[in-house]
Structures are given as structure tokens and as C-alpha cells.
PDB file of C-alpha atoms in Angstrom:
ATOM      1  CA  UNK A  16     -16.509   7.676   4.042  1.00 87.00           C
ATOM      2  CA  UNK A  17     -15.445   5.426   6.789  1.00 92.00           C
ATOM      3  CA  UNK A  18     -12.092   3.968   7.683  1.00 94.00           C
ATOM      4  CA  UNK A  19     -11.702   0.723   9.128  1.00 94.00           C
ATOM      5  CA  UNK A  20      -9.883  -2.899   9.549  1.00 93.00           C
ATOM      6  CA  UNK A  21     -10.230  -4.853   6.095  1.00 94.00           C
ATOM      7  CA  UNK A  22     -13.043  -7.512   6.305  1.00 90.00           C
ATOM      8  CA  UNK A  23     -11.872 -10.140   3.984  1.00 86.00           C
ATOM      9  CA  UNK A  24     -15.777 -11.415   2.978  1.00 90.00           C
ATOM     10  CA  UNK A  25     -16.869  -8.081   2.210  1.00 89.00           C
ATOM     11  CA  UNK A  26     -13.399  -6.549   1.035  1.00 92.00           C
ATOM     12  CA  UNK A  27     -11.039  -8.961  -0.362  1.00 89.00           C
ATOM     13  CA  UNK A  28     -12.693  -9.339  -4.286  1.00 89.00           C
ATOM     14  CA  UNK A  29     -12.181  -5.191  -4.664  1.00 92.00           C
ATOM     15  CA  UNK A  30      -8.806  -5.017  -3.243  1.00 90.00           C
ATOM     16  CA  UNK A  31      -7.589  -7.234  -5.763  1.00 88.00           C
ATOM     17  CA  UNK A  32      -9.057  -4.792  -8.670  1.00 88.00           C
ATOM     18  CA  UNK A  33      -7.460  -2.205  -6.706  1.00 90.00           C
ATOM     19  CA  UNK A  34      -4.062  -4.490  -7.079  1.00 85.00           C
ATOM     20  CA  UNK A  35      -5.085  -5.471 -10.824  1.00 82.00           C
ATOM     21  CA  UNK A  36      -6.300  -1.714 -11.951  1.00 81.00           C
ATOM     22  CA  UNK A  37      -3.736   0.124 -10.004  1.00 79.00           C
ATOM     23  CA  UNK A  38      -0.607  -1.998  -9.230  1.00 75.00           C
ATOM     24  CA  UNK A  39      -0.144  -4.458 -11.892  1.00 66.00           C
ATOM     25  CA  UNK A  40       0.227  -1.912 -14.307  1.00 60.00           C
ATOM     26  CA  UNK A  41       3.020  -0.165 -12.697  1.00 64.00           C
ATOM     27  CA  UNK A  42       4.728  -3.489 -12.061  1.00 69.00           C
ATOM     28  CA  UNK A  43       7.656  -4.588 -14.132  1.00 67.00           C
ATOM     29  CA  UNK A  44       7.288  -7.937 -13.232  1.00 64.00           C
ATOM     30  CA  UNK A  45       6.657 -11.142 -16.181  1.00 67.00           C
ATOM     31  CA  UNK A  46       3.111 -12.156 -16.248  1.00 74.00           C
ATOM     32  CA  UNK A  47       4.477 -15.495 -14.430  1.00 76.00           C
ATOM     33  CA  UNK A  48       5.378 -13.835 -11.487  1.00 71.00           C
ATOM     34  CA  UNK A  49       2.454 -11.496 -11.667  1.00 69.00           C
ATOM     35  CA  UNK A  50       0.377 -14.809 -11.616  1.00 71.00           C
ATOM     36  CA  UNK A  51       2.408 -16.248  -8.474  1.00 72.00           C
ATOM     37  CA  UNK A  52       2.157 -12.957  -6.553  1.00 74.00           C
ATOM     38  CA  UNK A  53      -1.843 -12.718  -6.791  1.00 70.00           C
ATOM     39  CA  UNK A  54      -2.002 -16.070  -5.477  1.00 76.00           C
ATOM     40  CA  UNK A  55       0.052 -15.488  -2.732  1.00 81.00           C
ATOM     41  CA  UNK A  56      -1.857 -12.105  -1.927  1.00 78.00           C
ATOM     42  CA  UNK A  57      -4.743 -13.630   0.155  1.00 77.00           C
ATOM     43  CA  UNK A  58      -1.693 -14.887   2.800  1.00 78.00           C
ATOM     44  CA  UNK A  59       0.033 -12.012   2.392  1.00 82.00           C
ATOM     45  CA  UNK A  60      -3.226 -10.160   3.708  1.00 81.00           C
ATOM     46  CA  UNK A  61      -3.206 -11.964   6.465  1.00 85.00           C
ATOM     47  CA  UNK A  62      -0.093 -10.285   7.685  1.00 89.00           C
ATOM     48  CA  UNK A  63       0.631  -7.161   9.066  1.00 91.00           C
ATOM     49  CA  UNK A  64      -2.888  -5.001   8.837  1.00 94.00           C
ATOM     50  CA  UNK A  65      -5.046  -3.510   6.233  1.00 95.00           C
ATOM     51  CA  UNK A  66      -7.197  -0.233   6.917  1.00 97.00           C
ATOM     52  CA  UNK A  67      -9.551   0.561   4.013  1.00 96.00           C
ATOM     53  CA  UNK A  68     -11.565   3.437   3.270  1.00 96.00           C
ATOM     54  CA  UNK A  69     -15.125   2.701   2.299  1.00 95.00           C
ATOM     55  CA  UNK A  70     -18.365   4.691   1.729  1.00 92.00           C
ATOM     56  CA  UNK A  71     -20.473   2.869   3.989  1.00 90.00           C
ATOM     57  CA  UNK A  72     -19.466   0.528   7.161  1.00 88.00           C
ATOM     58  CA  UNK A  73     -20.843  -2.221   5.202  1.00 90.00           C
ATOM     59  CA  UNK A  74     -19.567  -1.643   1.312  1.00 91.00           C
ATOM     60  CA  UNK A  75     -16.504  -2.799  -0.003  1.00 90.00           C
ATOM     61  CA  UNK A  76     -13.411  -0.696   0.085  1.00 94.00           C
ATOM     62  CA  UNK A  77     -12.281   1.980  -2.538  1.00 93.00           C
ATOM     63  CA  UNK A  78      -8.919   2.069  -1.192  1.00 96.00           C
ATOM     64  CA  UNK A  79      -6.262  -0.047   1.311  1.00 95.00           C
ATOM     65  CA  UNK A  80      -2.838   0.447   2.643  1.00 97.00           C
ATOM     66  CA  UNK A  81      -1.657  -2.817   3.812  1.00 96.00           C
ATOM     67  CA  UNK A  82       1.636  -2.723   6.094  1.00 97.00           C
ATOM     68  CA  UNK A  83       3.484  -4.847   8.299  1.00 96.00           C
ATOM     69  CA  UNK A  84       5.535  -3.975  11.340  1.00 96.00           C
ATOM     70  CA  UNK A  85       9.150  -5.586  12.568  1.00 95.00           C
ATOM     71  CA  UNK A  86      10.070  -4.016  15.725  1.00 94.00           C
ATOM     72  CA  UNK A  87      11.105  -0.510  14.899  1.00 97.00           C
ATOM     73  CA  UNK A  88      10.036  -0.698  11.417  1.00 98.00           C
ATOM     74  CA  UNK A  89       6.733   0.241   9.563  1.00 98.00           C
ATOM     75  CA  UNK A  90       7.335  -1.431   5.907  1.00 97.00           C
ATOM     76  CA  UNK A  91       3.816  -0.219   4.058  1.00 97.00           C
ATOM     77  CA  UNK A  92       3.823  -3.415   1.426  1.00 93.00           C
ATOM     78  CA  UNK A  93       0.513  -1.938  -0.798  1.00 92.00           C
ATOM     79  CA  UNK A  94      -1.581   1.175  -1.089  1.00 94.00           C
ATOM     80  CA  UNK A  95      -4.010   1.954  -3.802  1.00 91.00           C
ATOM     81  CA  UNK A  96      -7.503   4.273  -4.484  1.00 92.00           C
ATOM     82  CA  UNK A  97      -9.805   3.459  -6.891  1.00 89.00           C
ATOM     83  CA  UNK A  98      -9.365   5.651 -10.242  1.00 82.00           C
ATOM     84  CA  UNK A  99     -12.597   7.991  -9.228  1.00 88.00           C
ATOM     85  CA  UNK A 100     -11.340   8.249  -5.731  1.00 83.00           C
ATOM     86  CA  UNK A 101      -8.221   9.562  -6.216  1.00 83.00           C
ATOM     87  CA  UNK A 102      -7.341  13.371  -5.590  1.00 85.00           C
ATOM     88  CA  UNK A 103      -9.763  13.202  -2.561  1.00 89.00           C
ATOM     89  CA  UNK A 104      -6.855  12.660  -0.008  1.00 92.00           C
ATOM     90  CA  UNK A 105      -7.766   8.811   0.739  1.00 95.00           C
ATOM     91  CA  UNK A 106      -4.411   7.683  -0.132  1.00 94.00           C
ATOM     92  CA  UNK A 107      -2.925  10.517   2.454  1.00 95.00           C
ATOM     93  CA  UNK A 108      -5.617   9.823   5.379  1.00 96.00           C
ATOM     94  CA  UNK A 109      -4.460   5.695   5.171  1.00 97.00           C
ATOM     95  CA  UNK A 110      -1.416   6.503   4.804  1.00 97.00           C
ATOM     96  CA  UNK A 111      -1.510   8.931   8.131  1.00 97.00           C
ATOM     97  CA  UNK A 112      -3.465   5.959  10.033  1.00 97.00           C
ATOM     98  CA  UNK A 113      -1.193   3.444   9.322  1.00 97.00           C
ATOM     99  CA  UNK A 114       2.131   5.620  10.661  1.00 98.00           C
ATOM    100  CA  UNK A 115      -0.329   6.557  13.473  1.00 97.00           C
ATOM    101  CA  UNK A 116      -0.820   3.265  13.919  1.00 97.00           C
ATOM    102  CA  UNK A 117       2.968   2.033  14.118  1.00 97.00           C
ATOM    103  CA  UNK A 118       3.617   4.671  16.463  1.00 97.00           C
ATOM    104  CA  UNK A 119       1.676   3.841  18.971  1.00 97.00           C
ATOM    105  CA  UNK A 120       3.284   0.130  18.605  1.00 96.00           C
ATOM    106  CA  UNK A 121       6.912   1.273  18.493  1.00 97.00           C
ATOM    107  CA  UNK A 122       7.515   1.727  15.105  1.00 98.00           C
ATOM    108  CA  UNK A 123      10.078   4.899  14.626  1.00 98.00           C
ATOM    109  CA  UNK A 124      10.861   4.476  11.025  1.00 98.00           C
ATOM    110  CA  UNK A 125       9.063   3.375   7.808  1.00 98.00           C
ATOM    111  CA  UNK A 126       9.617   2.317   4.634  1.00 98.00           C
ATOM    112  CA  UNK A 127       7.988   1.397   1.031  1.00 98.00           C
ATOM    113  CA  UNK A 128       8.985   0.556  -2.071  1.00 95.00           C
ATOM    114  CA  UNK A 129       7.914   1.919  -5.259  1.00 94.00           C
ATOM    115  CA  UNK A 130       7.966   0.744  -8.603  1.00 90.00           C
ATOM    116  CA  UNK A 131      10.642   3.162 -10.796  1.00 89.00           C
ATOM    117  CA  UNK A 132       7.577   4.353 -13.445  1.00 85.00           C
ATOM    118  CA  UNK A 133       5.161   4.938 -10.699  1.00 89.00           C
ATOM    119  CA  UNK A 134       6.176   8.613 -10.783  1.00 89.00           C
ATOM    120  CA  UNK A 135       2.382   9.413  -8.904  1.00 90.00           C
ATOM    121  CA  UNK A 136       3.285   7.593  -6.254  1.00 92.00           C
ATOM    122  CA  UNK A 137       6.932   8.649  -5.862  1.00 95.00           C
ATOM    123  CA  UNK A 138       5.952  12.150  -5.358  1.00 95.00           C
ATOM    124  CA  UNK A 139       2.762  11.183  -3.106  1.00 95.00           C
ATOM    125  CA  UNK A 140       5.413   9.268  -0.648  1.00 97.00           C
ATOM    126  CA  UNK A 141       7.549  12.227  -0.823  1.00 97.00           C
ATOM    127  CA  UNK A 142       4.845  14.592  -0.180  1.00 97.00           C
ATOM    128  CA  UNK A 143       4.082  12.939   2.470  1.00 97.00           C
ATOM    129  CA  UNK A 144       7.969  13.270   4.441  1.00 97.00           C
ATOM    130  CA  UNK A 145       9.376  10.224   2.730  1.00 98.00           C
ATOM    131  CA  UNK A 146      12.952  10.305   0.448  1.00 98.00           C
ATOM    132  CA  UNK A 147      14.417   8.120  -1.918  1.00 97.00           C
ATOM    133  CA  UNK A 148      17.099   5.755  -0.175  1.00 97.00           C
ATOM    134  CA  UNK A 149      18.010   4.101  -3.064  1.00 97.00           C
ATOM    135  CA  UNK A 150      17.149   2.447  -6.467  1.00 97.00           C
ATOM    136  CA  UNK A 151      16.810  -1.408  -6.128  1.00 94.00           C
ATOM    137  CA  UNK A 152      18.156  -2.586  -9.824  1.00 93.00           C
ATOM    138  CA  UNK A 153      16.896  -6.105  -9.337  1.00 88.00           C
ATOM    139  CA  UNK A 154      13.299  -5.388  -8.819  1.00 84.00           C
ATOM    140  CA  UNK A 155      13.737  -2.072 -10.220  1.00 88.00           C
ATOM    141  CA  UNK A 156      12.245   0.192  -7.943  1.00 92.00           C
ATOM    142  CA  UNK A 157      13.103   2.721  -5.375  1.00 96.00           C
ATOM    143  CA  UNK A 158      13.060   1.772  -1.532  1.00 97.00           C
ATOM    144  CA  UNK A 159      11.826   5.575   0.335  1.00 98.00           C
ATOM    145  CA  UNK A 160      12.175   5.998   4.041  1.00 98.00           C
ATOM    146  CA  UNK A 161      10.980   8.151   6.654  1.00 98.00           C
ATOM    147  CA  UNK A 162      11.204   9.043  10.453  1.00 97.00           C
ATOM    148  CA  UNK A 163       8.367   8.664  12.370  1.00 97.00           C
TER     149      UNK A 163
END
């Protein structure tokens, strides 16, 4: 397994199953704005960064973290690992590169949001040094912050 910048020829077609398989369904969003959002995803990747894992330099990725950085703030805007991947730390390692990352730019804080059912990845930010700031009712999920 190999971490590295997203390629968007060889990449961009499996992060969207990644976002379809493992995103969507935690979303409470209507299918209208579901619809809007995916078409807005391919400019949204081209902000900010996106590390993926993949088995081979030259396969498509089985996971992402895509995050964007303002000044002294990380904001990680999407992370998923493919259903068979999970449990193998992926999700962790991205997660460790993209703080690394920010650091080294300036970043000393960071911040995510996650949808209120997505209990898995509550307690994966919070393993991973982050804490509930608050619960968001409009978009109903929980915005988690951490020191970097």
C-alpha cells in the first residue's frame, strides 16, 4: 500500500464510490441536495489536497482524506476506506498525513464535521485526539476539534 497525492484520471471515478458507498449513506441530506453536492465534488477536489492510499502507485485509491487549510486551521472536509479496507488503520495513517501535513504549513488546530448517525466515525475522530465542540442542528452533525 502506497500513499500519495490524488491523481484525478486514475482516482477520481473510485473516490466518488467511496463518497456514494460510504458518505451518502450517513448523510441526512434530501436526494436534491445530495444530487447538487456530487456535482460540485469534482471543484471541490480541486481545493485544499487529497492523499489516497492505494495498493499499487498506479491503481486507483481505496481510501482519501481530502482537507483544506485557512491559515491556522486544518478543516478535513472528507475521509472514507473502502468497506474491505477498513480496520487496517488506512483511515488513521491519512488522517496522521494530513495533520502532518498542516503542520508543517502552519496549521495549529483542526477541525471536521461529522454527520450525528455516523457513530464509527465519531469515535475514530475521537480516538484519534479530537472532541465534540458542538452539535450543528441545521445540518445536523457534530463539528470536533483538535490541537495540533
Amino acid at each position: 500500500m502506497i500513499i500519495r497525492q490524488r491523481s484525478s484520471k486514475l482516482d477520481d471515478s473510485a473516490i466518488m464510490r467511496l463518497i456514494d458507498t460510504q458518505l451518502v449513506p450517513l448523510s441526512h441530506m434530501s436526494e436534491k441536495e445530495i444530487h447538487k453536492i456530487r456535482k460540485e465534488i469534482p471543484l471541490r477536489m480541486n481545493r485544499g489536497m487529497t492523499f489516497v492510499i492505494s495498493p499499487e502507485p498506479d491503481q486507483a485509491a481505496i481510501a482519501f482524506i481530502h482537507f483544506l487549510m485557512h491559515g491556522e486551521l486544518l478543516y478535513v472536509d472528507m475521509m472514507a476506506v473502502s468497506t474491505r479496507e477498513q480496520r487496517k488503520r488506512h483511515g488513521q495513517t491519512l488522517l496522521q498525513r494530513a495533520e502532518s501535513f498542516a503542520v508543517s504549513r502552519g496549521c495549529k488546530k483542526s477541525k471536521v464535521m461529522v454527520d450525528e448517525g455516523n457513530i464509527k466515525g465519531t469515535e475514530f475522530y475521537q480516538k484519534n485526539g479530537y472532541h465534540i465542540l458542538r452539535y450543528i442542528m441545521v445540518s445536523r452533525c457534530y463539528e470536533m476539534e483538535k490541537r495540533l
